[in-house]
Tab-separated table of C-alpha atoms and ligand atoms in Angstrom:
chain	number	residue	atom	x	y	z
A	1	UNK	CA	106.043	-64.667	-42.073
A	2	UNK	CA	109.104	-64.332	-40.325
A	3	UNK	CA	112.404	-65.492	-39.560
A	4	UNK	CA	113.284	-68.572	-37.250
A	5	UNK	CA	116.611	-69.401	-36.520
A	6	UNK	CA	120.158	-69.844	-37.865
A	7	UNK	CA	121.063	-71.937	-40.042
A	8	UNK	CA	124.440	-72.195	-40.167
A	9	UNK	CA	128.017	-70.341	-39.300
A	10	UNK	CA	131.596	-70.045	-41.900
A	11	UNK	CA	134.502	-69.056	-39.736
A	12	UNK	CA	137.943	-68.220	-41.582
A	13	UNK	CA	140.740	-69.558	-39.754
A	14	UNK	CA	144.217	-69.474	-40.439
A	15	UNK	CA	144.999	-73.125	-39.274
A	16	UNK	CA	142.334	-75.459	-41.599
A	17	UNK	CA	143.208	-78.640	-40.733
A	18	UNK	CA	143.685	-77.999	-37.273
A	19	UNK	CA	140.664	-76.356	-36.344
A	20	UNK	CA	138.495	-78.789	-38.158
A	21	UNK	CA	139.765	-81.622	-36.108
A	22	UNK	CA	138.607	-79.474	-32.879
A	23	UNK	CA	135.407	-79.096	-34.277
A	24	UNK	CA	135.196	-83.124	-35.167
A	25	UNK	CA	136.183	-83.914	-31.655
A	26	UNK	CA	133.488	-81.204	-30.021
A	27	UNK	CA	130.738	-83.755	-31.679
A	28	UNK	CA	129.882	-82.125	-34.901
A	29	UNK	CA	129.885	-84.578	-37.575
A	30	UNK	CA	132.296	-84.191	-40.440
A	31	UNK	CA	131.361	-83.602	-44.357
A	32	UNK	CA	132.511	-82.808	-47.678
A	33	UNK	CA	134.623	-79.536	-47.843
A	34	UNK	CA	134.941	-79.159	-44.209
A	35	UNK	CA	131.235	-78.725	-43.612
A	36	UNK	CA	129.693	-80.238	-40.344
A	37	UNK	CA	126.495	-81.333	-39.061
A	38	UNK	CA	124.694	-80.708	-36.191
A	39	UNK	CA	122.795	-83.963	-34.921
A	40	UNK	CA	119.304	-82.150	-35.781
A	41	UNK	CA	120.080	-79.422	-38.373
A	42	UNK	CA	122.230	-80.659	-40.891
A	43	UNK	CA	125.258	-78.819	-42.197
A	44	UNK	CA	125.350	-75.788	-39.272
A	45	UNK	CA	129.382	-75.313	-39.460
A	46	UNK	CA	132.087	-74.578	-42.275
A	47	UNK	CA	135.451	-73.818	-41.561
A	48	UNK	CA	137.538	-72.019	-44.525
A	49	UNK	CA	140.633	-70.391	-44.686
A	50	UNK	CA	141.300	-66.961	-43.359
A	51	UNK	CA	144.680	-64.773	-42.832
A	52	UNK	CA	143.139	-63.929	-39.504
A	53	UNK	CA	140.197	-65.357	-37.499
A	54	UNK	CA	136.446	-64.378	-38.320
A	55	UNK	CA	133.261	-64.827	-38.802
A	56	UNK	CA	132.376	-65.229	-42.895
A	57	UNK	CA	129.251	-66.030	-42.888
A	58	UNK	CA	125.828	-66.371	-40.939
A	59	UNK	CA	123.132	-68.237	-42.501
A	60	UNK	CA	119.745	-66.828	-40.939
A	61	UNK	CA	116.053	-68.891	-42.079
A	62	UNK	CA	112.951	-66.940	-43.324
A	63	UNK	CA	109.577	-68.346	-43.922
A	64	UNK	CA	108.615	-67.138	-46.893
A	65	UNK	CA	109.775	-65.193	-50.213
A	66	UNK	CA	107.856	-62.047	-48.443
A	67	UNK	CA	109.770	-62.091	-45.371
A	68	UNK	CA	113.208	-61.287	-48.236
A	69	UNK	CA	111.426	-58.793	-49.535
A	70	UNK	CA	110.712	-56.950	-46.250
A	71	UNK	CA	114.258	-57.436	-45.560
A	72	UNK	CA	115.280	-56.021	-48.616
A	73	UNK	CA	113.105	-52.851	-48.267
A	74	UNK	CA	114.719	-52.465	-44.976
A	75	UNK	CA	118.222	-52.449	-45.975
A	76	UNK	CA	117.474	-50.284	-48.491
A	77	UNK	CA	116.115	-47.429	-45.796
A	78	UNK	CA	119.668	-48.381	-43.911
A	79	UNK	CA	121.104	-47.410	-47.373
A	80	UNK	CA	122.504	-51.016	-46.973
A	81	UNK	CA	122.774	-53.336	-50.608
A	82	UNK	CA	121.040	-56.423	-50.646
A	83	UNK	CA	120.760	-58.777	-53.738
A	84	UNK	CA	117.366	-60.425	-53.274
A	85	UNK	CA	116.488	-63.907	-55.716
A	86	UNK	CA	113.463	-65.991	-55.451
A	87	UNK	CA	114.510	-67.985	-52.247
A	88	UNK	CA	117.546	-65.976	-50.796
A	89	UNK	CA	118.779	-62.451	-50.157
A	90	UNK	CA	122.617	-61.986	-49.530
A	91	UNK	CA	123.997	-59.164	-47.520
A	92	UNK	CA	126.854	-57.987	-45.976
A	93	UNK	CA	127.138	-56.865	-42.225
A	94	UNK	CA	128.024	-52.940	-42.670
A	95	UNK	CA	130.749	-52.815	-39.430
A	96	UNK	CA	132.472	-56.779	-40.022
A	97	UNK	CA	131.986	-57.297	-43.420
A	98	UNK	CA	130.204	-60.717	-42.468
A	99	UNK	CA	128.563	-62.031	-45.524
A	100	UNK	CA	124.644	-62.661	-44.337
A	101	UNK	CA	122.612	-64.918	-46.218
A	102	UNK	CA	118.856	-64.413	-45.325
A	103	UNK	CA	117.273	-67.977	-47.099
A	104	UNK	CA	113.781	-69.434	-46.864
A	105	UNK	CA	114.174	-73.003	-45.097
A	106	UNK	CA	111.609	-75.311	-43.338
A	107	UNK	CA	111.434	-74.487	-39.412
A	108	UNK	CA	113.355	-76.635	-37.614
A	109	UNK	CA	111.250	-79.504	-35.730
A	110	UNK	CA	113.569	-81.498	-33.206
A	111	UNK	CA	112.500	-84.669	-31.730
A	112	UNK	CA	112.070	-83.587	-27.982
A	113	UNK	CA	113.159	-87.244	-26.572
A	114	UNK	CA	112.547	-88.282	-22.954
A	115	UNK	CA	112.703	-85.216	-20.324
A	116	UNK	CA	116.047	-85.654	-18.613
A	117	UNK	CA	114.844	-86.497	-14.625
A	118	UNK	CA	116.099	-85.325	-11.463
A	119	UNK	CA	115.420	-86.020	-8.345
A	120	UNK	CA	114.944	-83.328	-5.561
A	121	UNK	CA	113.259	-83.047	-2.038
A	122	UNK	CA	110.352	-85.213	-1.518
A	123	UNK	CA	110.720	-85.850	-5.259
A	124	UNK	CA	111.973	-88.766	-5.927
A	125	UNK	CA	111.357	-88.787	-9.808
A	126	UNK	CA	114.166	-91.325	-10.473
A	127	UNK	CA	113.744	-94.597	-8.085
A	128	UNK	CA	116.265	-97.342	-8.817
A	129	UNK	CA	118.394	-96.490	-11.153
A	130	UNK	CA	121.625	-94.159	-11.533
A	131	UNK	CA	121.549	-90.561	-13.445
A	132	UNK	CA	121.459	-91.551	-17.046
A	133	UNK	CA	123.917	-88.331	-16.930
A	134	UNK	CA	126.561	-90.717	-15.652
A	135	UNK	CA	125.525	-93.827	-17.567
A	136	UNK	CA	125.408	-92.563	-20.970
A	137	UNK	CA	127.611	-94.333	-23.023
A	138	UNK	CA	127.780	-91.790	-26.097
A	139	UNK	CA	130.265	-89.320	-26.968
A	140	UNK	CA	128.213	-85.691	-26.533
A	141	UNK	CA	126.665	-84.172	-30.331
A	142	UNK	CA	125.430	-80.725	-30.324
A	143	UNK	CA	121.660	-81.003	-30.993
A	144	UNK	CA	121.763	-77.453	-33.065
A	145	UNK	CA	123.544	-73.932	-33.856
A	146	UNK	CA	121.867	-71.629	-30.834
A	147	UNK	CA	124.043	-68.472	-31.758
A	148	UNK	CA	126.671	-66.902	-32.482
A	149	UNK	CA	128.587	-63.561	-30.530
A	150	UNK	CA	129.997	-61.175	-32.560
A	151	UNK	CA	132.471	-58.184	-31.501
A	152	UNK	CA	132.264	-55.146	-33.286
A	153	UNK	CA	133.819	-51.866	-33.757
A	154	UNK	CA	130.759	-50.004	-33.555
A	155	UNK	CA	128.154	-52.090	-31.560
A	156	UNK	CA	125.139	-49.199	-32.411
A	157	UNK	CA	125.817	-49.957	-36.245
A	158	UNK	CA	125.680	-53.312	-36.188
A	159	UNK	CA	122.857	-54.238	-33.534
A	160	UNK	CA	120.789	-51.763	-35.829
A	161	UNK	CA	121.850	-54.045	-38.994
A	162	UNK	CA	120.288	-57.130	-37.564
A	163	UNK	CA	116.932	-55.413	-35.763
A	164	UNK	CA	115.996	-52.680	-37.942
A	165	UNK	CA	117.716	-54.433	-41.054
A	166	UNK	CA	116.789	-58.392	-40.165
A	167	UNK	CA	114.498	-57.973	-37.987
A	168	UNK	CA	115.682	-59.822	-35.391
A	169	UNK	CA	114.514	-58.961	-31.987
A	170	UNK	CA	116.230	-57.530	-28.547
A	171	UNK	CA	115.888	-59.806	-25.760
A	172	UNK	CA	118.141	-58.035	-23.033
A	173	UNK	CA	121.034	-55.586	-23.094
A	174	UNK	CA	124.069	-54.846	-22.228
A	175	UNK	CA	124.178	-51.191	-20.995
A	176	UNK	CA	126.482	-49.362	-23.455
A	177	UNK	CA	128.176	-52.457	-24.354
A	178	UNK	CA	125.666	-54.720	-26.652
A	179	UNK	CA	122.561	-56.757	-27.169
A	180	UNK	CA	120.917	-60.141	-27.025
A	181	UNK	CA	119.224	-60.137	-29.625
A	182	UNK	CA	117.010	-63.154	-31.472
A	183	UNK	CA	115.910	-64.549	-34.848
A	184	UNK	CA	113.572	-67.593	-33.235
A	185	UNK	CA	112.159	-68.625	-29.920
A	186	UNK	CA	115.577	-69.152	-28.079
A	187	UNK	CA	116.544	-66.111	-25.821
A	188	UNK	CA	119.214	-65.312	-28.526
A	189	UNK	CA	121.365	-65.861	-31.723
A	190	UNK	CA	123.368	-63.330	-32.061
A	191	UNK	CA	124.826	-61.356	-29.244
A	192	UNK	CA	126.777	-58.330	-30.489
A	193	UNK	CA	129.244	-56.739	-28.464
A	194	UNK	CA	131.653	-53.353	-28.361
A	195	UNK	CA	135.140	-54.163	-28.660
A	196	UNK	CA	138.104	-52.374	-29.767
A	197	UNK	CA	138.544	-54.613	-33.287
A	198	UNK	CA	136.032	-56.384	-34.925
A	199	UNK	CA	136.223	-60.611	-34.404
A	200	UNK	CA	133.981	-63.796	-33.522
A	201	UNK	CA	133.828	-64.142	-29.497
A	202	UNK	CA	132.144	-67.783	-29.964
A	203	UNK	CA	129.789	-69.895	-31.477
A	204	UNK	CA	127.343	-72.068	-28.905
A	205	UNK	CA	125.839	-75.216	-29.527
A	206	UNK	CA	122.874	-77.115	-27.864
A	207	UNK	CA	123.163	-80.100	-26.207
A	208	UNK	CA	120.410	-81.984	-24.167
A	209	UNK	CA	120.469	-81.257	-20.857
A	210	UNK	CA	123.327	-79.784	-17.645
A	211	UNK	CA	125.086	-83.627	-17.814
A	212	UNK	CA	125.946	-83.070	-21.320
A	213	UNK	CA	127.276	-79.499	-20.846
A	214	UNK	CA	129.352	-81.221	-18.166
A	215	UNK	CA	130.293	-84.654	-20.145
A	216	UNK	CA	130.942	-82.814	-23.084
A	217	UNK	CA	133.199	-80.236	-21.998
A	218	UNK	CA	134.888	-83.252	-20.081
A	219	UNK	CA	135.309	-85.283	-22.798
A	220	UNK	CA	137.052	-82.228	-24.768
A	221	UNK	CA	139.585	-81.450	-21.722
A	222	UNK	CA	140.467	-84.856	-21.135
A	223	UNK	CA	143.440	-84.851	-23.580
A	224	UNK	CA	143.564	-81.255	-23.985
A	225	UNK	CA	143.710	-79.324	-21.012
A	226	UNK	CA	144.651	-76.327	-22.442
A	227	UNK	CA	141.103	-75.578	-24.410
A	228	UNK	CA	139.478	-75.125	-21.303
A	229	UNK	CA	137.774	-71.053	-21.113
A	230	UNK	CA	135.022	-71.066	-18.902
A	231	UNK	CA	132.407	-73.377	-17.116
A	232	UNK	CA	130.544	-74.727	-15.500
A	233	UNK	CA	128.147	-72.145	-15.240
A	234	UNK	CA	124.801	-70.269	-15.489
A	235	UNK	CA	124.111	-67.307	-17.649
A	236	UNK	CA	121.894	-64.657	-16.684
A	237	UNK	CA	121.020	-63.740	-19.777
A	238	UNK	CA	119.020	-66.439	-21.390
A	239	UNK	CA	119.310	-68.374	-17.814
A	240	UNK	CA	121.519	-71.233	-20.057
A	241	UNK	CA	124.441	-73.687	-18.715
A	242	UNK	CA	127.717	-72.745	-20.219
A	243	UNK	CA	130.999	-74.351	-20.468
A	244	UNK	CA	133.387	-72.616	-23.027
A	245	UNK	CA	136.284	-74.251	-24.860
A	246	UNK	CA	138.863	-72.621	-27.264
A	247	UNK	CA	139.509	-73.959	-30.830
A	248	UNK	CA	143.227	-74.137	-32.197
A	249	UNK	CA	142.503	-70.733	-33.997
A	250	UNK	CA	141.692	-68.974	-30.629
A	251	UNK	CA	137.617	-69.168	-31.554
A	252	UNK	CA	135.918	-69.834	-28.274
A	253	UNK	CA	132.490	-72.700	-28.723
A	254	UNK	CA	129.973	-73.096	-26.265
A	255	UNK	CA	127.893	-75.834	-25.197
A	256	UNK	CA	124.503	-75.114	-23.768
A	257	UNK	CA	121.740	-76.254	-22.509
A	258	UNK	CA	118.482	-74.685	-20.914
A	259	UNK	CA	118.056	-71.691	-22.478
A	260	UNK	CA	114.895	-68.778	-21.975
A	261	UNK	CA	112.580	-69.347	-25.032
A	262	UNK	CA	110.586	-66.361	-25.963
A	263	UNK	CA	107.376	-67.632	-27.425
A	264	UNK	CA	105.042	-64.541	-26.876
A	265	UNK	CA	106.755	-60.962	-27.810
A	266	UNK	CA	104.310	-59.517	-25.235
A	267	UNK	CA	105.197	-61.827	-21.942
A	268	UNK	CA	109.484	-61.168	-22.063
A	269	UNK	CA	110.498	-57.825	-20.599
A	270	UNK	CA	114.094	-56.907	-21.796
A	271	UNK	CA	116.518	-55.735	-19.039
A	272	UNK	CA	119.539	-53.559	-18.821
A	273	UNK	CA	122.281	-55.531	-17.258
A	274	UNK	CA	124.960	-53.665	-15.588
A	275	UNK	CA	128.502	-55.577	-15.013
A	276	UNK	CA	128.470	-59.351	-13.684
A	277	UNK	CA	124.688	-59.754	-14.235
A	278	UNK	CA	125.200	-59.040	-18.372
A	279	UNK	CA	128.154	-62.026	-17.927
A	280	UNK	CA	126.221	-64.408	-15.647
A	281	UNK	CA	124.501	-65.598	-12.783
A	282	UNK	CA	126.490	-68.487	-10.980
A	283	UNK	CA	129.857	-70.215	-12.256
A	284	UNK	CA	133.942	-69.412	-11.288
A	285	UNK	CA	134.766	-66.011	-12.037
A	286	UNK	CA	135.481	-65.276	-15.694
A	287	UNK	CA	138.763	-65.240	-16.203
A	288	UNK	CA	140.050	-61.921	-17.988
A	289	UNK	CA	140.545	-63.723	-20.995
A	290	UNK	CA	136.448	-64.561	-21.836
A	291	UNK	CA	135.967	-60.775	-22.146
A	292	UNK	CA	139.468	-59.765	-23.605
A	293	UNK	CA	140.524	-62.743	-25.415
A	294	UNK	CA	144.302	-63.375	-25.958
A	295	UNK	CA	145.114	-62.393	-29.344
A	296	UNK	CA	143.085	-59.574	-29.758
A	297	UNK	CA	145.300	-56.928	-29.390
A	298	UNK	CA	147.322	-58.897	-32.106
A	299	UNK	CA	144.130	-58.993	-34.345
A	300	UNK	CA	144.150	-55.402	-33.986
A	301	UNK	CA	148.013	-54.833	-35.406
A	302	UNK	CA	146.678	-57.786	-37.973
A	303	UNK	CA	149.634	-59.432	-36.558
A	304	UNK	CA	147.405	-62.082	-35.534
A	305	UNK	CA	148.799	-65.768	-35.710
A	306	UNK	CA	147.590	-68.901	-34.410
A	307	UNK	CA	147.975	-69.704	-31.113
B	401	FE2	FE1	126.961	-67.932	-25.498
């Protein structure tokens, strides 16, 4: 009847090898021809060469057979091409070129687990005992995909690909500069944004709760300083935890936790956000980098090479 989440990302990267060990080490599981697994989704990531970095492919899940044909009659009234078979329609993003595979897939059920518990004034849930955010003896594995942010030359065109083409939904907005919009129940999936060239801003990944936004990001920086981005923080927008690390290909991943869901259409107002608000709510200030990432204006001249 309608869609309900991602289901998984390709990114081309120059650097293979490289990246793929940054993805291994960020808690996705490794597979067969540099797939990797979410701990509750399955196969959410491929990495696959590219001259330059970019998104390939986005892997969106439908319901039903009818919910490809919609999509396909939709396209069609964007003048857009779609090849539509009995359990899949493929697509191709009109500004990126991103390859979009629409696919009927079960809905995601995820095994909710025991509420993480925190104590607070004249509340004191957890008697006895330290955090389990401190005690945990795992390494952190994202849960799921939550979304992905694309830049793109021509924000309009492409925002208008996924809601009047996908039928995805806006959730908030960035005024003049983009859109939250979403697929499922979480605040978003895809964020598109105006920039000068078109490129993948990051992927984000959920994980269970604030601690493992912290331990994970931790855990990443320990040895590698340098892949620190941005954290720890709140978003506005979707009201999520955020810490933001940078693959070897200059891709930026997210782990989150705590984000809006939007269960009833009717109850979620979308706002215009106006300059920090559209970025986020609490956290150290961005650094110019999160909005204007290093090698863009090399991605622009196509002289882009790994950093
Ligand atoms: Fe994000």
């Amino acid at each position: 009847m309608s869609l309900h989440g991602l289901l998984s990302v390709t990114i081309g990267v120059p650097n293979v090898a490289e990246t793929a060990a940054y993805y291994a080490d960020f808690g996705l599981a490794p597979e067969e021809d540099n797939w990797f697994a979410t701990a509750d989704a399955g196969r959410q990531l491929r990495v696959e060469y590219a001259p330059t970095r970019r998104l390939v492919e986005m892997r969106v899940a439908a319901d039903d057979p009818g919910d490809l044909a919609r999509i396909a009659a939709s396209l069609g009234r964007l003048g857009l091409p779609a090849r539509q078979g009995e359990t899949a329609l493929e697509t191709a993003e009109p500004v990126t070129g991103m390859r979009v595979l629409v696919e009927v897939a079960p809905r995601l059920a995820q095994d909710p687990g025991p509420a993480s518990v925190y104590n607070g004034p004249g509340r004191p849930e957890r008697q006895d005992a330290r955090a389990p955010g401190i005690t945990r003896p795992d390494r952190v594995r994202p849960r799921k995909l939550g979304h992905a942010v694309v830049g793109s030359a021509d924000h309009e065109a492409t925002q208008t690909f996924f809601t009047d083409g996908l039928g995805f939904k806006v959730s908030d907005r960035i005024k003049g500069a983009g859109a939250f919009l979403r697929c499922s129940t979480d605040h978003h999936n895809v964020l598109v944004l105006g920039a000068p060239v078109n490129f993948l801003h990051h992927t984000s990944w959920q994980v269970d709760d604030v601690d493992d936004v912290g331990r994970g990001a931790y855990a990443m920086l320990e040895d590698h300083p340098e892949r620190h981005v941005w954290g720890l923080g709140r978003h506005y927008a979707g009201s999520n935890f955020f810490w933001y690390l940078k693959d070897p290909a200059g891709n930026f991943s997210e782990y989150y936790s705590d984000m809006d869901c939007i269960v009833d259409d009717q109850l979620w107002t979308p706002e215009d956000f106006e300059g920090a608000r559209g970025l986020f709510a609490w956290g150290p200030p961005p650094p110019p980098s999160f909005l204007h990432p290093d090698d863009l204006a090399a991605m622009m001249t196509g002289a882009h090479a790994p950093r």
